[in-house]
Short mmCIF file of C-alpha atoms in Angstrom, two decimals:
data_model
loop_
_atom_site.label_atom_id
_atom_site.label_comp_id
_atom_site.label_asym_id
_atom_site.label_seq_id
_atom_site.Cartn_x
_atom_site.Cartn_y
_atom_site.Cartn_z
CA UNK A 1 172.74 70.16 39.75
CA UNK A 2 172.33 67.22 37.37
CA UNK A 3 173.98 64.87 39.86
CA UNK A 4 171.81 65.93 42.78
CA UNK A 5 168.65 65.67 40.66
CA UNK A 6 169.64 62.14 39.66
CA UNK A 7 170.43 61.28 43.26
CA UNK A 8 167.08 62.53 44.54
CA UNK A 9 165.21 60.70 41.78
CA UNK A 10 167.04 57.46 42.47
CA UNK A 11 166.45 57.82 46.19
CA UNK A 12 162.72 58.18 45.64
CA UNK A 13 162.80 55.10 43.45
CA UNK A 14 164.69 53.08 46.03
CA UNK A 15 162.65 53.91 49.12
CA UNK A 16 158.83 54.13 49.06
CA UNK A 17 157.30 56.83 51.25
CA UNK A 18 155.84 54.33 53.73
CA UNK A 19 156.09 50.66 54.48
CA UNK A 20 152.75 49.87 52.91
CA UNK A 21 153.59 51.88 49.80
CA UNK A 22 155.00 49.07 47.69
CA UNK A 23 154.95 50.84 44.32
CA UNK A 24 158.21 52.74 43.75
CA UNK A 25 158.29 55.95 41.77
CA UNK A 26 160.82 58.36 40.34
CA UNK A 27 160.44 62.05 41.05
CA UNK A 28 159.63 64.39 38.22
CA UNK A 29 162.52 66.65 37.15
CA UNK A 30 160.71 69.65 38.64
CA UNK A 31 160.23 68.00 42.03
CA UNK A 32 163.79 66.65 42.05
CA UNK A 33 165.12 70.15 41.43
CA UNK A 34 162.84 71.57 44.12
CA UNK A 35 164.01 69.05 46.70
CA UNK A 36 167.63 69.91 45.90
CA UNK A 37 166.83 73.61 46.32
CA UNK A 38 164.99 72.99 49.61
CA UNK A 39 167.86 71.01 51.11
CA UNK A 40 170.33 73.72 50.17
CA UNK A 41 168.15 76.49 51.60
CA UNK A 42 167.64 74.58 54.83
CA UNK A 43 171.34 73.90 55.19
CA UNK A 44 171.81 77.68 55.20
CA UNK A 45 168.92 78.24 57.62
CA UNK A 46 166.83 80.12 55.05
CA UNK A 47 163.52 78.83 56.35
CA UNK A 48 161.07 81.17 54.64
CA UNK A 49 162.56 80.52 51.23
CA UNK A 50 162.60 76.79 51.96
CA UNK A 51 158.93 76.91 52.97
CA UNK A 52 158.07 78.65 49.72
CA UNK A 53 159.85 75.92 47.76
CA UNK A 54 158.14 73.19 49.81
CA UNK A 55 154.76 74.65 48.86
CA UNK A 56 155.59 74.04 45.18
CA UNK A 57 156.46 70.34 45.62
CA UNK A 58 153.95 67.98 44.02
CA UNK A 59 155.23 64.63 45.31
CA UNK A 60 155.79 64.53 49.12
CA UNK A 61 157.79 61.28 49.07
CA UNK A 62 160.91 62.92 50.58
CA UNK A 63 159.15 65.32 52.93
CA UNK A 64 160.07 63.24 55.96
CA UNK A 65 163.74 63.84 55.18
CA UNK A 66 163.14 67.53 54.53
CA UNK A 67 161.41 68.01 57.88
CA UNK A 68 163.96 65.87 59.67
CA UNK A 69 166.87 68.00 58.43
CA UNK A 70 165.17 71.11 59.72
CA UNK A 71 164.38 69.64 63.13
CA UNK A 72 167.94 68.36 63.54
CA UNK A 73 169.72 71.46 62.21
CA UNK A 74 172.75 71.96 64.48
CA UNK A 75 172.66 75.77 64.69
CA UNK A 76 169.84 77.56 62.89
CA UNK A 77 166.76 75.80 64.25
CA UNK A 78 165.64 74.60 67.66
CA UNK A 79 162.81 72.12 67.35
CA UNK A 80 159.93 72.35 69.80
CA UNK A 81 158.60 69.19 71.42
CA UNK A 82 155.26 69.55 69.62
CA UNK A 83 157.07 69.56 66.27
CA UNK A 84 159.10 66.48 67.16
CA UNK A 85 156.02 64.59 68.38
CA UNK A 86 154.12 65.52 65.22
CA UNK A 87 157.00 64.29 63.05
CA UNK A 88 156.99 60.95 64.87
CA UNK A 89 153.24 60.66 64.38
CA UNK A 90 153.69 60.90 60.61
CA UNK A 91 157.10 59.28 60.08
CA UNK A 92 157.61 56.70 62.83
CA UNK A 93 158.75 54.19 60.19
CA UNK A 94 161.40 56.55 58.81
CA UNK A 95 164.94 55.03 58.83
CA UNK A 96 166.23 57.95 60.94
CA UNK A 97 163.23 58.09 63.30
CA UNK A 98 165.35 57.10 66.28
CA UNK A 99 167.17 60.45 66.15
CA UNK A 100 163.94 62.46 66.27
CA UNK A 101 162.53 60.17 68.94
CA UNK A 102 165.59 60.58 71.14
CA UNK A 103 165.45 64.37 70.85
CA UNK A 104 161.71 64.36 71.53
CA UNK A 105 162.21 62.43 74.76
CA UNK A 106 164.81 64.95 75.90
CA UNK A 107 162.50 67.90 75.21
CA UNK A 108 159.24 66.37 76.38
CA UNK A 109 157.53 68.46 79.08
CA UNK A 110 156.48 66.49 82.15
CA UNK A 111 152.76 66.85 81.43
CA UNK A 112 152.99 66.15 77.68
CA UNK A 113 151.90 62.87 76.12
CA UNK A 114 154.81 60.75 74.87
CA UNK A 115 155.81 60.62 71.20
CA UNK A 116 155.11 57.56 69.10
CA UNK A 117 158.07 55.19 69.24
CA UNK A 118 159.98 54.29 66.05
CA UNK A 119 158.47 51.49 63.98
CA UNK A 120 160.63 49.16 61.93
CA UNK A 121 160.00 49.54 58.23
CA UNK A 122 159.40 46.33 56.40
CA UNK A 123 162.26 47.08 53.99
CA UNK A 124 164.64 47.50 56.90
CA UNK A 125 164.37 43.85 57.92
CA UNK A 126 163.18 42.12 54.78
CA UNK A 127 163.90 42.49 51.12
CA UNK A 128 161.31 44.51 49.27
CA UNK A 129 161.26 45.38 45.58
CA UNK A 130 162.68 46.89 43.56
CA UNK A 131 166.19 45.48 43.70
CA UNK A 132 168.64 45.37 40.84
CA UNK A 133 168.31 41.96 39.13
CA UNK A 134 171.95 41.09 39.84
CA UNK A 135 171.44 41.91 43.52
CA UNK A 136 168.29 39.80 43.63
CA UNK A 137 170.29 36.86 42.30
CA UNK A 138 172.94 37.47 44.95
CA UNK A 139 170.34 37.34 47.70
CA UNK A 140 168.80 34.19 46.23
CA UNK A 141 172.06 32.26 46.63
CA UNK A 142 173.15 33.69 50.00
CA UNK A 143 172.24 32.20 53.38
CA UNK A 144 169.25 34.34 54.35
CA UNK A 145 169.49 33.92 58.17
CA UNK A 146 173.21 34.73 58.10
CA UNK A 147 172.72 37.72 55.82
CA UNK A 148 169.89 39.07 57.97
CA UNK A 149 172.19 38.84 60.98
CA UNK A 150 175.02 40.64 59.18
CA UNK A 151 172.77 43.43 57.88
CA UNK A 152 171.21 43.93 61.30
CA UNK A 153 174.66 44.14 62.85
CA UNK A 154 175.75 46.75 60.29
CA UNK A 155 172.72 48.93 60.99
CA UNK A 156 173.26 48.61 64.73
CA UNK A 157 176.92 49.60 64.57
CA UNK A 158 176.30 52.44 62.11
CA UNK A 159 173.57 53.84 64.34
CA UNK A 160 175.96 53.74 67.31
CA UNK A 161 178.60 55.76 65.40
CA UNK A 162 180.82 52.70 65.03
CA UNK A 163 181.22 52.91 61.26
CA UNK A 164 184.86 51.79 61.33
CA UNK A 165 183.95 48.57 63.12
CA UNK A 166 181.01 47.97 60.76
CA UNK A 167 183.30 48.40 57.75
CA UNK A 168 185.93 46.11 59.26
CA UNK A 169 183.37 43.38 59.86
CA UNK A 170 181.88 43.44 56.37
CA UNK A 171 185.41 43.56 54.90
CA UNK A 172 185.97 40.22 56.62
CA UNK A 173 182.66 38.81 55.40
CA UNK A 174 183.53 39.79 51.82
CA UNK A 175 186.99 38.24 51.99
CA UNK A 176 185.54 34.97 53.32
CA UNK A 177 182.89 34.89 50.60
CA UNK A 178 180.00 35.17 53.04
CA UNK A 179 178.58 38.16 51.14
CA UNK A 180 178.89 39.25 47.53
CA UNK A 181 180.53 42.44 46.33
CA UNK A 182 177.13 43.99 45.57
CA UNK A 183 175.77 43.13 49.01
CA UNK A 184 178.96 44.54 50.52
CA UNK A 185 178.54 47.83 48.66
CA UNK A 186 174.86 48.03 49.54
CA UNK A 187 175.74 47.82 53.23
CA UNK A 188 178.53 50.35 52.73
CA UNK A 189 175.94 52.76 51.31
CA UNK A 190 173.96 52.43 54.56
CA UNK A 191 177.11 53.22 56.53
CA UNK A 192 177.79 56.25 54.32
CA UNK A 193 174.27 57.52 54.99
CA UNK A 194 174.72 57.11 58.75
CA UNK A 195 178.05 58.93 58.62
CA UNK A 196 176.44 61.80 56.76
CA UNK A 197 173.53 62.17 59.17
CA UNK A 198 175.94 61.97 62.12
CA UNK A 199 177.95 64.89 60.71
CA UNK A 200 180.98 63.06 59.30
CA UNK A 201 180.59 64.59 55.86
CA UNK A 202 184.08 63.93 54.45
CA UNK A 203 184.04 60.24 55.39
CA UNK A 204 180.50 59.89 54.09
CA UNK A 205 181.44 61.51 50.79
CA UNK A 206 184.47 59.31 50.21
CA UNK A 207 182.57 56.14 51.01
CA UNK A 208 179.48 57.08 49.00
CA UNK A 209 181.63 58.07 46.01
CA UNK A 210 183.43 54.72 46.08
CA UNK A 211 180.19 52.75 46.29
CA UNK A 212 178.40 54.80 43.63
CA UNK A 213 181.36 54.44 41.29
CA UNK A 214 181.43 50.67 41.52
CA UNK A 215 177.93 49.49 42.43
CA UNK A 216 175.63 52.46 41.97
CA UNK A 217 173.02 50.43 40.12
CA UNK A 218 172.51 48.07 43.06
CA UNK A 219 173.37 50.46 45.91
CA UNK A 220 171.39 53.49 44.83
CA UNK A 221 171.44 55.14 48.26
CA UNK A 222 175.09 55.94 47.55
CA UNK A 223 174.00 58.20 44.66
CA UNK A 224 171.78 60.17 47.02
CA UNK A 225 174.45 60.69 49.68
CA UNK A 226 177.20 61.42 47.15
CA UNK A 227 175.07 63.84 45.16
CA UNK A 228 173.80 65.65 48.24
CA UNK A 229 177.28 66.16 49.70
CA UNK A 230 178.86 67.29 46.43
CA UNK A 231 176.01 69.71 45.88
CA UNK A 232 176.47 71.20 49.32
CA UNK A 233 180.20 71.50 48.71
CA UNK A 234 179.49 73.34 45.44
CA UNK A 235 181.26 70.53 43.62
CA UNK A 236 178.62 70.01 40.92
#
C-alpha cells in the first residue's frame, strides 16, 4: 500500500489536472489511499463500492484516469456512447483521450452529435514544470528540435503498440549520445505506461521497475505504473 500511495502522489505531482493548471500538487495521504482503493475496486468490477469511495475523494486530479479505467474495462463494464462523449467533453486533453475517442466513434448512433476530438496537452509537446533539476539541465544542453522529434516518434510508436521498435530506436539514440540517460528513462516510462494501458502488464511492470529503480526522481511516471501493477498483483 505504501508504494501505491507514493506512486499516486508522485503522479499527481508530475501531471497537472489540465493544461492550463500549471501549479503541481501532491495528493493528501487520504486521497492517495482512496485512489488506490478505487482502482482496485474497479479492476474487480465492484462499481458500487468504487462509487462510494469516489464520493469521499477531495482532490479530483486523477478522476479522468478513474473514469477512463471504468469505461475501458475489458469485461465488467460496457460504456454507453453518452458516457464516452461526456468523458471527452471533460478530458479531451487527457494523454489517453485517443482511446476513449476511438471507442466513442465506434459506438456513436447515427443521429448523435460527435464527441469532442482529443486535444494535445501543452506538456505533451513542450516542457512544462516541474522537472527534476538534473533533467532540466539535460534538456538545456540537448538539441531541442531533434529531441522534440524523438519524443514525438516515441509517443507515436507506443500508441500504435510498437513498443519494441520505440525501445530499439531510443536505445540507438542513447548509444550515440543523442539523448541522456535521464531523457532515455523518461521516454521509457511513457512506453511502460502505454504497455500497461494496452494490456501488456508483465512487460509494463518490468520496464517501469527498471526505470523507477534507476531514474525514478526524473521519470516519476514509472513510479505510478510500477506501484499500480504491483498493487494489483498483491505484491505490496
